[in-house]
């Protein structure tokens, strides 16, 4: 696909509103004396090119011209709202984002005209085309910690950087594009696969614990580090004498880690001579070289932090441990079945797993942090509930039901409307999503793979009002799309990564939908159409960025402004 329409299977919302917006933008550009030909516009839209972009244009313009351009953009926004008939005030969720993240409002298809970060700005030099991978490790206040790596050696990419020269961790302000610092990953960790690293930032974004996250294939890293987020310097490193170490989680006081012993096989995971045994330990965050408590979890036990204490589950029973003293007491009840658990602030939700007996219901039990049972409710084994919108949402073939997280009392129940009696899936809240919305993915398929408009099969995504259960909007989303971010008026979905025509790895598409009426606003697909020069699309905090083949990162912007 090469033309604009073919790469926008959802029509790109080219209605009267978008045409009015485009006309107004053309007028603005002509009045501003900044009319560009089609070739220049195409180069500017491709982050892998050297076309300058919005930041360079602002630097060249005088202060008076900048003010005039900004005023014109404001007029465009007001005219757009009025001409599109939005005076009816479509209903959007109120309040602040549940996780505090403010995501950009991208109402029109965004273009790569914002800030620009070169690989050298991140401390990475001599990058081969298509051989730099970037991902966000964690948020640090309004900033993000970005992991870069050039260890992408495969037969198809030809990227071989055995010296790991491109493996770094950087702190970036996604609003301005400023790179505050960059440090070599080798200074922080001895992990041979940087993709396994995770970061746990404290509440005031002053330090980050960096270590290997839990993976099925195990890890060869024996280090845990404490990073100063003001400078990027390593404050302390702990090297485990017991072998590879994994960080389970960390809060402002404690770091919970595990080590594996015995089992042999592949990195101690037990593929060859039996399962490995796991030991769990707590480290003081202020002094990660010191272990305050440790215990044997056996082969299937698990542990997690709950309100500054450690919840240990082994053999179908739980205990609560004070990591400072090692004092332990029984917690909850002896379930006698396998369990999984989810910690949500001051509550712990324990899901009792099926034991092979179809008549044995699966249950979710809510406990207070100290172990007192609050309520319980059954659910289908393949439809786990989700904590979203201030309640716990269950789904079955007949209805979607929201119960109060503290009491289990029913707040509302809404019919699924599924013609084939299949149960929908309640989705976890997307970053930036308001508490006022609940997202439910149904099994209802709309569209066929052979449709002439190229949309292919899609699945309904319902947006429900979290306070009443009323249907707010209905989206026709790609089958495998998942929410990646949400602003006040738009929901952004991403599709899985894919392989290009010559074996290169390309990121998935990003699709935007209006939260009030469910219409598709735009779609960008790396390697196609307007995104032809983009290899990946990512949200860095609340900012959508494009990664070019040459590793250049560019902010995607939309000058449409939401009023009211």
Coordinates of C-alpha atoms in Angstrom, one line a residue:
X1 CA 0.0 0.0 0.0
X2 CA 1.4 3.4 -0.9
X3 CA -1.5 5.9 -1.1
X4 CA -3.0 7.6 1.9
X5 CA -6.4 6.1 1.9
X6 CA -5.2 2.5 1.6
X7 CA -3.2 2.7 4.7
X8 CA -6.1 4.0 6.8
X9 CA -8.5 1.1 6.9
X10 CA -10.8 3.0 9.3
X11 CA -11.3 5.9 6.9
X12 CA -9.1 8.2 9.0
X13 CA -12.2 10.1 10.1
X14 CA -12.1 12.3 6.9
X15 CA -15.5 13.9 7.7
X16 CA -16.5 17.5 7.6
X17 CA -14.6 18.2 10.8
X18 CA -11.3 16.9 9.4
X19 CA -11.8 18.7 6.1
X20 CA -12.5 22.0 8.0
X21 CA -9.4 21.4 10.0
X22 CA -7.3 20.7 7.0
X23 CA -8.6 23.8 5.1
X24 CA -7.9 26.0 8.1
X25 CA -4.4 24.6 8.4
X26 CA -3.7 25.4 4.8
X27 CA -4.9 29.0 5.4
X28 CA -2.7 29.2 8.4
X29 CA 0.4 28.0 6.5
X30 CA -0.2 30.4 3.6
X31 CA -0.7 33.3 6.0
X32 CA 2.5 32.3 7.8
X33 CA 4.5 32.3 4.7
X34 CA 5.5 28.7 5.4
X35 CA 4.0 26.9 2.4
X36 CA 5.9 23.8 1.7
X37 CA 5.8 21.5 -1.4
X38 CA 4.6 17.9 -1.1
X39 CA 8.1 16.5 -1.1
X40 CA 9.3 18.7 1.8
X41 CA 6.1 17.8 3.7
X42 CA 6.8 14.1 3.2
X43 CA 10.4 14.4 4.4
X44 CA 9.3 16.3 7.5
X45 CA 6.8 13.5 8.3
X46 CA 9.5 10.9 8.3
X47 CA 11.6 10.8 11.5
X48 CA 14.4 8.9 9.8
X49 CA 15.1 11.8 7.5
X50 CA 16.8 15.1 8.1
X51 CA 14.0 17.5 7.4
X52 CA 14.2 19.7 10.5
X53 CA 10.7 19.7 11.8
X54 CA 8.8 21.9 14.2
X55 CA 11.5 22.6 16.7
X56 CA 13.8 24.0 14.0
X57 CA 11.0 26.1 12.6
X58 CA 10.3 27.6 16.0
X59 CA 14.0 28.4 16.4
X60 CA 14.1 30.3 13.2
X61 CA 10.9 32.3 13.6
X62 CA 10.8 35.7 15.3
X63 CA 8.8 36.1 18.6
X64 CA 6.1 38.0 16.8
X65 CA 5.7 35.4 14.1
X66 CA 5.5 32.6 16.7
X67 CA 2.7 34.5 18.6
X68 CA 0.8 34.9 15.3
X69 CA 1.1 31.3 14.4
X70 CA -0.1 30.2 17.9
X71 CA -3.0 32.6 17.7
X72 CA -4.0 31.2 14.3
X73 CA -3.9 27.7 15.7
X74 CA -6.3 28.7 18.4
X75 CA -8.7 30.2 15.9
X76 CA -8.5 26.9 14.0
X77 CA -9.5 25.0 17.0
X78 CA -12.5 27.2 17.8
X79 CA -13.7 27.2 14.2
X80 CA -13.3 23.4 14.1
X81 CA -15.4 22.8 17.2
X82 CA -18.2 25.1 16.0
X83 CA -18.3 24.0 12.4
X84 CA -18.3 20.3 13.3
X85 CA -21.3 20.8 15.5
X86 CA -19.5 19.9 18.7
X87 CA -21.4 22.6 20.6
X88 CA -23.6 19.7 21.7
X89 CA -20.8 18.8 24.1
X90 CA -20.1 15.1 23.6
X91 CA -19.9 13.2 26.9
X92 CA -16.3 12.5 27.9
X93 CA -15.2 11.1 31.3
X94 CA -14.5 13.7 34.0
X95 CA -11.7 14.0 36.5
X96 CA -8.0 13.4 36.4
X97 CA -6.3 10.3 35.0
X98 CA -6.4 7.4 37.4
X99 CA -2.6 7.0 37.3
X100 CA -1.8 10.7 37.1
X101 CA -0.5 10.5 33.5
X102 CA -1.8 13.2 31.1
X103 CA -1.8 11.9 27.6
X104 CA -1.7 14.2 24.5
X105 CA -4.9 14.9 22.7
X106 CA -4.3 13.7 19.2
X107 CA -7.5 14.3 17.4
X108 CA -6.1 14.4 13.9
X109 CA -3.5 12.1 12.4
X110 CA -0.3 13.3 14.1
X111 CA 2.8 14.3 12.2
X112 CA 6.5 14.1 13.0
X113 CA 7.1 17.8 13.6
X114 CA 7.8 17.9 17.3
X115 CA 11.1 17.6 19.1
X116 CA 13.8 15.3 17.7
X117 CA 16.3 13.1 19.6
X118 CA 19.4 11.7 17.7
X119 CA 21.0 8.4 18.9
X120 CA 24.1 10.4 19.9
X121 CA 21.9 12.5 22.2
X122 CA 21.2 9.2 24.0
X123 CA 24.9 8.3 24.1
X124 CA 24.7 5.8 21.2
X125 CA 27.1 6.1 18.3
X126 CA 27.7 4.3 15.0
X127 CA 24.2 2.8 14.7
X128 CA 23.5 0.6 11.7
X129 CA 20.1 1.3 10.1
X130 CA 17.4 -0.7 11.9
X131 CA 19.8 -1.9 14.6
X132 CA 18.8 0.3 17.6
X133 CA 15.9 -0.8 19.8
X134 CA 14.3 1.5 22.4
X135 CA 11.7 0.9 25.1
X136 CA 10.5 2.7 28.2
X137 CA 11.6 1.0 31.4
X138 CA 9.5 3.1 33.8
X139 CA 8.1 6.6 34.5
X140 CA 10.1 8.9 36.7
X141 CA 7.7 11.7 37.6
X142 CA 6.9 13.4 34.3
X143 CA 10.0 11.9 32.7
X144 CA 10.6 8.4 31.4
X145 CA 13.6 6.0 31.7
X146 CA 14.4 4.7 28.3
X147 CA 16.5 1.6 27.6
X148 CA 18.5 1.4 24.4
X149 CA 20.1 -1.7 23.0
X150 CA 21.9 -2.7 19.8
X151 CA 22.1 -6.4 20.6
X152 CA 19.6 -7.4 18.0
X153 CA 21.7 -10.1 16.3
X154 CA 19.5 -12.2 14.0
X155 CA 20.0 -13.8 10.6
X156 CA 17.6 -11.4 9.0
X157 CA 18.6 -8.0 10.6
X158 CA 22.4 -8.5 10.4
X159 CA 22.7 -6.5 13.7
X160 CA 25.6 -7.8 15.6
X161 CA 27.0 -5.7 18.5
X162 CA 28.8 -8.1 20.7
X163 CA 30.4 -5.2 22.6
X164 CA 27.0 -3.9 23.5
X165 CA 28.1 -0.3 22.7
X166 CA 24.5 0.8 22.3
X167 CA 23.2 -0.6 25.6
X168 CA 22.3 2.4 27.7
X169 CA 19.7 3.8 30.1
X170 CA 18.6 7.5 29.7
X171 CA 16.3 9.8 31.4
X172 CA 14.2 11.8 29.0
X173 CA 11.6 14.5 29.4
X174 CA 9.0 13.5 26.8
X175 CA 7.3 16.9 26.8
X176 CA 10.4 18.8 25.6
X177 CA 12.7 16.0 24.3
X178 CA 15.5 16.9 26.7
X179 CA 17.8 14.1 27.6
X180 CA 18.8 14.7 31.2
X181 CA 21.5 12.0 31.3
X182 CA 22.6 8.7 29.8
X183 CA 24.6 5.9 31.4
X184 CA 26.0 2.6 30.1
X185 CA 23.9 -0.4 31.1
X186 CA 27.1 -2.2 32.0
X187 CA 27.6 0.3 34.8
X188 CA 24.3 -0.7 36.2
X189 CA 23.8 -4.4 35.5
X190 CA 25.7 -7.5 34.3
X191 CA 22.7 -8.8 32.4
X192 CA 23.6 -10.2 29.0
X193 CA 20.1 -9.6 27.7
X194 CA 19.2 -6.0 28.6
X195 CA 15.6 -6.6 27.4
X196 CA 15.1 -8.5 30.7
X197 CA 15.8 -5.4 32.8
X198 CA 13.2 -3.5 34.8
X199 CA 13.2 -0.4 36.9
X200 CA 11.2 0.5 40.1
X201 CA 11.1 4.2 40.8
X202 CA 10.3 5.6 44.3
X203 CA 7.4 8.0 45.0
X204 CA 9.5 11.2 44.7
X205 CA 11.3 10.0 41.6
X206 CA 14.7 10.4 43.2
X207 CA 16.0 6.8 42.9
X208 CA 15.3 3.7 40.8
X209 CA 16.1 0.1 41.6
X210 CA 17.3 -1.7 38.4
X211 CA 17.5 -5.4 38.1
X212 CA 16.3 -8.4 36.1
X213 CA 12.6 -9.1 36.0
X214 CA 11.1 -12.5 36.3
X215 CA 11.3 -14.4 33.0
X216 CA 10.4 -18.0 32.1
X217 CA 13.9 -18.6 30.7
X218 CA 15.7 -17.4 33.7
X219 CA 18.5 -14.9 33.9
X220 CA 22.3 -14.8 34.2
X221 CA 22.4 -11.5 36.1
X222 CA 23.6 -11.5 39.7
X223 CA 23.3 -7.8 40.4
X224 CA 20.7 -5.3 41.7
X225 CA 21.6 -1.6 41.5
X226 CA 20.3 1.6 43.0
X227 CA 20.4 4.5 40.5
X228 CA 20.4 8.2 41.3
X229 CA 17.8 9.7 39.0
X230 CA 19.2 13.2 39.3
X231 CA 22.5 12.3 37.8
X232 CA 22.3 8.8 36.4
X233 CA 25.1 7.6 38.7
X234 CA 25.0 4.2 40.5
X235 CA 24.6 4.8 44.2
X236 CA 25.1 1.1 45.2
X237 CA 25.3 -2.3 43.6
X238 CA 24.6 -5.7 45.2
X239 CA 26.1 -8.8 43.7
X240 CA 24.5 -12.0 44.8
X241 CA 26.9 -14.8 45.8
X242 CA 24.1 -17.3 45.5
X243 CA 23.7 -17.0 41.8
X244 CA 21.3 -15.2 39.4
X245 CA 18.9 -12.8 41.1
X246 CA 15.5 -11.6 40.0
X247 CA 13.7 -8.5 41.3
X248 CA 10.0 -9.2 42.0
X249 CA 9.0 -5.7 43.1
X250 CA 10.2 -2.7 45.1
X251 CA 8.5 0.1 47.1
X252 CA 10.0 3.1 48.9
X253 CA 11.4 0.9 51.7
X254 CA 12.0 -2.6 50.5
X255 CA 13.3 -4.5 47.5
X256 CA 11.9 -8.1 47.1
X257 CA 14.3 -10.4 45.2
X258 CA 14.6 -14.2 44.5
X259 CA 17.5 -16.5 43.7
X260 CA 17.3 -20.0 42.3
X261 CA 19.3 -22.9 43.5
X262 CA 19.7 -26.4 42.1
X263 CA 17.8 -27.8 39.2
X264 CA 20.6 -27.4 36.7
X265 CA 19.1 -27.1 33.2
X266 CA 19.0 -23.8 31.4
X267 CA 20.2 -21.1 33.9
X268 CA 18.8 -23.0 36.8
X269 CA 15.2 -23.2 35.6
X270 CA 15.2 -27.0 35.7
X271 CA 14.8 -28.1 32.1
X272 CA 17.3 -31.0 32.6
X273 CA 17.4 -32.4 36.1
X274 CA 14.3 -31.3 38.0
X275 CA 12.9 -28.0 39.2
X276 CA 15.0 -25.4 40.9
X277 CA 14.2 -24.2 44.4
X278 CA 13.6 -20.5 45.0
X279 CA 14.7 -18.4 47.9
X280 CA 13.2 -15.0 48.5
X281 CA 14.8 -12.1 50.4
X282 CA 14.2 -8.5 51.3
X283 CA 16.8 -5.8 50.8
X284 CA 16.6 -2.4 52.4
X285 CA 16.2 0.1 49.6
X286 CA 18.5 2.6 51.4
X287 CA 21.1 -0.2 51.7
X288 CA 20.5 -2.8 49.0
X289 CA 23.7 -4.6 49.9
X290 CA 22.0 -5.7 53.2
X291 CA 19.5 -8.5 53.3
X292 CA 17.1 -8.2 56.3
X293 CA 15.1 -11.5 55.8
X294 CA 15.0 -14.5 53.6
X295 CA 13.1 -17.8 53.3
X296 CA 12.7 -20.8 51.1
X297 CA 9.7 -20.8 48.7
X298 CA 10.3 -24.3 47.4
X299 CA 9.4 -24.9 43.7
X300 CA 6.0 -23.2 43.5
X301 CA 5.8 -20.7 46.3
X302 CA 5.5 -17.0 45.7
X303 CA 5.9 -13.7 47.5
X304 CA 4.8 -10.1 47.2
X305 CA 4.8 -6.8 49.0
X306 CA 1.7 -5.7 50.8
X307 CA 1.6 -2.4 52.8
X308 CA 5.3 -2.7 53.7
X309 CA 5.2 -6.4 54.6
X310 CA 5.8 -9.6 52.6
X311 CA 2.9 -11.9 51.8
X312 CA 4.3 -15.4 51.3
X313 CA 2.1 -18.2 49.8
X314 CA 3.2 -21.8 49.9
X315 CA 1.3 -25.1 49.8
X316 CA -2.1 -23.4 49.6
X317 CA -1.6 -21.2 52.7
X318 CA -0.2 -17.7 53.4
X319 CA 1.8 -15.9 56.0
X320 CA 2.6 -12.2 56.5
X321 CA 6.2 -11.3 57.3
X322 CA 7.7 -8.2 58.8
X323 CA 10.8 -7.8 56.7
X324 CA 12.6 -5.7 59.3
X325 CA 12.3 -8.3 62.1
X326 CA 11.4 -11.5 60.3
X327 CA 8.3 -11.9 62.5
X328 CA 5.6 -14.0 60.8
X329 CA 2.0 -14.8 61.3
X330 CA -0.8 -16.7 59.5
X331 CA -2.7 -14.7 56.9
X332 CA -6.1 -15.4 55.3
X333 CA -7.1 -19.1 55.4
X334 CA -5.8 -22.5 54.3
X335 CA -7.4 -22.6 50.8
X336 CA -6.2 -26.1 49.9
X337 CA -6.1 -25.2 46.2
X338 CA -3.8 -23.3 43.9
X339 CA -4.1 -19.6 44.0
X340 CA -3.0 -16.4 42.3
X341 CA -3.2 -13.0 43.8
X342 CA -3.4 -9.3 42.9
X343 CA -2.5 -6.5 45.2
X344 CA -4.5 -3.2 44.8
X345 CA -3.3 -0.6 47.3
X346 CA -4.7 -1.7 50.7
X347 CA -6.5 -4.8 49.4
X348 CA -5.3 -8.2 48.2
X349 CA -7.5 -10.2 45.8
X350 CA -6.9 -14.0 45.9
X351 CA -8.2 -16.1 43.0
X352 CA -8.8 -19.7 43.8
X353 CA -7.8 -21.8 40.8
X354 CA -9.8 -24.7 39.3
X355 CA -8.7 -28.1 40.5
X356 CA -9.8 -30.1 37.5
X357 CA -13.4 -30.6 38.8
X358 CA -15.9 -28.8 36.5
X359 CA -18.2 -28.5 39.5
X360 CA -15.6 -26.7 41.6
X361 CA -16.2 -22.9 41.0
X362 CA -13.4 -20.4 40.6
X363 CA -13.6 -17.6 43.2
X364 CA -12.1 -14.2 43.8
X365 CA -11.7 -13.4 47.5
X366 CA -11.0 -9.9 48.7
X367 CA -8.9 -9.5 51.8
X368 CA -7.9 -6.5 53.8
X369 CA -4.1 -6.1 54.1
X370 CA -4.0 -7.7 57.5
X371 CA -5.8 -10.8 56.2
X372 CA -9.4 -10.3 57.0
X373 CA -11.8 -11.6 54.4
X374 CA -14.1 -8.9 53.0
X375 CA -16.1 -10.7 50.3
X376 CA -15.9 -13.4 47.6
X377 CA -17.5 -14.0 44.3
X378 CA -17.3 -16.7 41.6
X379 CA -16.2 -16.2 38.0
X380 CA -15.4 -18.1 34.8
X381 CA -11.9 -19.5 34.7
X382 CA -11.1 -17.9 31.4
X383 CA -12.6 -14.5 32.3
X384 CA -10.6 -13.1 35.2
X385 CA -12.1 -9.9 36.7
X386 CA -10.3 -6.6 36.5
X387 CA -9.9 -3.7 39.0
X388 CA -10.9 -0.7 37.0
X389 CA -13.1 2.4 37.4
X390 CA -13.0 2.2 41.2
X391 CA -14.6 -1.3 41.3
X392 CA -14.0 -4.9 40.5
X393 CA -15.6 -5.8 37.1
X394 CA -16.7 -9.4 36.4
X395 CA -18.0 -10.7 33.0
X396 CA -19.9 -13.8 31.9
X397 CA -22.1 -14.8 29.0
X398 CA -25.0 -12.7 30.3
X399 CA -23.7 -9.5 31.8
X400 CA -20.8 -7.3 32.9
X401 CA -21.1 -6.6 36.6
X402 CA -19.3 -4.0 38.7
X403 CA -19.0 -4.6 42.4
X404 CA -17.5 -2.2 45.0
X405 CA -13.9 -3.2 45.7
X406 CA -14.3 -2.7 49.5
X407 CA -17.6 -4.5 50.1
X408 CA -18.4 -6.6 47.1
X409 CA -21.8 -5.1 46.8
X410 CA -23.1 -4.7 43.3
X411 CA -22.9 -1.2 41.8
X412 CA -24.4 -2.1 38.4
X413 CA -24.9 -4.9 35.9
X414 CA -25.1 -4.4 32.2
X415 CA -26.1 -7.1 29.6
X416 CA -23.3 -8.1 27.2
X417 CA -25.6 -8.0 24.2
X418 CA -23.5 -10.9 22.7
X419 CA -25.5 -12.8 20.0
X420 CA -23.3 -15.9 20.4
X421 CA -23.6 -16.0 24.2
X422 CA -19.8 -15.7 24.5
X423 CA -18.4 -13.9 27.6
X424 CA -16.5 -10.6 27.0
X425 CA -13.1 -9.8 28.6
X426 CA -12.7 -6.8 30.9
X427 CA -9.6 -5.0 30.1
X428 CA -7.2 -3.4 32.6
X429 CA -7.1 0.4 32.5
X430 CA -4.8 1.9 29.9
X431 CA -2.2 4.5 31.0
X432 CA -3.8 7.9 31.3
X433 CA -7.4 6.4 31.3
X434 CA -9.9 8.2 33.5
X435 CA -11.6 6.3 36.4
X436 CA -14.9 7.1 34.7
X437 CA -14.5 4.4 32.0
X438 CA -14.5 0.6 31.9
X439 CA -13.3 -1.1 28.8
X440 CA -14.8 -4.4 27.7
X441 CA -13.7 -6.4 24.7
X442 CA -16.4 -8.6 23.3
X443 CA -16.2 -11.7 21.2
X444 CA -18.5 -10.1 18.6
X445 CA -16.7 -9.9 15.2
X446 CA -17.6 -7.2 12.8
X447 CA -16.3 -7.1 9.3
X448 CA -14.7 -9.9 7.1
X449 CA -11.2 -10.4 5.9
X450 CA -12.3 -10.0 2.3
X451 CA -14.0 -6.7 2.8
X452 CA -13.2 -4.3 -0.1
X453 CA -12.3 -1.4 2.2
X454 CA -9.4 -3.4 3.6
X455 CA -10.5 -3.2 7.2
X456 CA -10.5 -6.9 7.8
X457 CA -12.1 -8.6 10.8
X458 CA -12.6 -6.4 13.9
X459 CA -13.9 -6.9 17.4
X460 CA -16.2 -4.7 19.4
X461 CA -14.7 -2.8 22.3
X462 CA -17.3 -1.3 24.6
X463 CA -16.7 1.8 26.7
X464 CA -18.9 1.7 29.8
X465 CA -19.6 4.5 32.3
X466 CA -18.0 3.2 35.5
X467 CA -20.6 4.8 37.7
X468 CA -23.7 3.4 36.0
X469 CA -22.7 0.8 33.5
X470 CA -24.3 2.7 30.7
X471 CA -22.8 2.2 27.3
X472 CA -20.8 5.3 26.4
X473 CA -19.5 4.2 23.0
X474 CA -18.8 1.2 20.9
X475 CA -15.5 0.8 19.0
X476 CA -14.8 -1.5 16.0
X477 CA -11.2 -2.4 16.9
X478 CA -8.7 -4.6 15.1
X479 CA -8.9 -8.2 16.4
X480 CA -5.6 -8.2 18.3
X481 CA -5.5 -4.5 19.2
X482 CA -5.0 -3.6 22.9
X483 CA -5.3 -0.2 24.6
X484 CA -2.0 1.5 25.0
X485 CA -3.0 5.0 26.2
X486 CA -6.0 7.2 26.8
X487 CA -6.5 10.9 26.9
X488 CA -9.7 12.6 28.0
X489 CA -11.4 12.4 24.6
X490 CA -9.5 9.6 22.7
X491 CA -8.5 6.0 23.2
X492 CA -5.3 4.8 21.5
X493 CA -4.9 1.1 20.6
X494 CA -1.9 -0.7 19.3
X495 CA -1.6 -3.9 17.2
X496 CA 1.1 -6.5 17.6
X497 CA 4.6 -6.1 16.1
X498 CA 5.1 -7.6 12.7
X499 CA 7.9 -8.6 10.3
X500 CA 8.4 -6.5 7.2
X501 CA 8.9 -7.6 3.6
X502 CA 12.7 -8.1 3.9
X503 CA 12.6 -9.6 7.4
X504 CA 12.9 -6.4 9.4
X505 CA 11.1 -5.9 12.6
X506 CA 8.3 -3.3 12.5
X507 CA 6.2 -2.0 15.3
X508 CA 2.4 -2.4 15.4
X509 CA -0.1 0.2 14.2
X510 CA -1.6 2.8 16.5
X511 CA -5.3 3.5 16.0
X512 CA -7.2 6.4 17.7
X513 CA -10.9 6.4 18.6
X514 CA -13.2 9.0 19.9
X515 CA -14.4 8.1 23.4
X516 CA -17.8 9.8 23.0
X517 CA -19.1 8.2 19.8
X518 CA -16.6 5.4 19.1
X519 CA -15.6 6.7 15.6
X520 CA -12.1 6.0 14.3
X521 CA -10.1 9.1 14.2
X522 CA -6.9 8.0 12.5
X523 CA -4.4 5.1 12.1
X524 CA -0.6 5.1 11.6
X525 CA 1.1 1.9 10.5
X526 CA 5.0 1.9 10.6
X527 CA 6.4 1.3 7.2
X528 CA 3.3 2.3 5.3
X529 CA 1.8 5.5 4.0
X530 CA 2.4 8.6 6.1
X531 CA 4.5 6.4 8.5
X532 CA 6.7 4.9 5.7
X533 CA 9.9 6.3 7.4
X534 CA 8.9 5.0 10.8
X535 CA 10.0 1.7 12.2
X536 CA 8.1 1.9 15.5
X537 CA 5.5 3.9 17.4
X538 CA 5.7 4.2 21.2
X539 CA 4.1 6.2 23.9
X540 CA 6.8 7.8 26.1
X541 CA 4.7 8.9 29.1
X542 CA 1.8 10.8 27.5
X543 CA 3.7 11.6 24.3
X544 CA 3.5 9.6 21.1
X545 CA 6.9 9.2 19.4
X546 CA 8.1 7.7 16.2
X547 CA 11.4 5.8 15.9
X548 CA 13.0 5.9 12.5
X549 CA 15.2 3.4 10.8
X550 CA 18.3 5.4 11.8
X551 CA 17.3 5.4 15.4
X552 CA 16.1 9.0 15.4
X553 CA 13.1 9.6 17.8
X554 CA 10.6 12.3 16.9
X555 CA 7.6 13.6 18.7
X556 CA 4.3 13.2 16.9
X557 CA 2.1 16.3 17.2
X558 CA -1.4 17.5 16.3
X559 CA -2.2 21.2 16.6
X560 CA -6.0 20.5 17.0
X561 CA -7.0 21.8 20.4
X562 CA -9.9 20.5 22.5
X563 CA -12.0 23.2 24.1
X564 CA -14.6 23.0 26.8

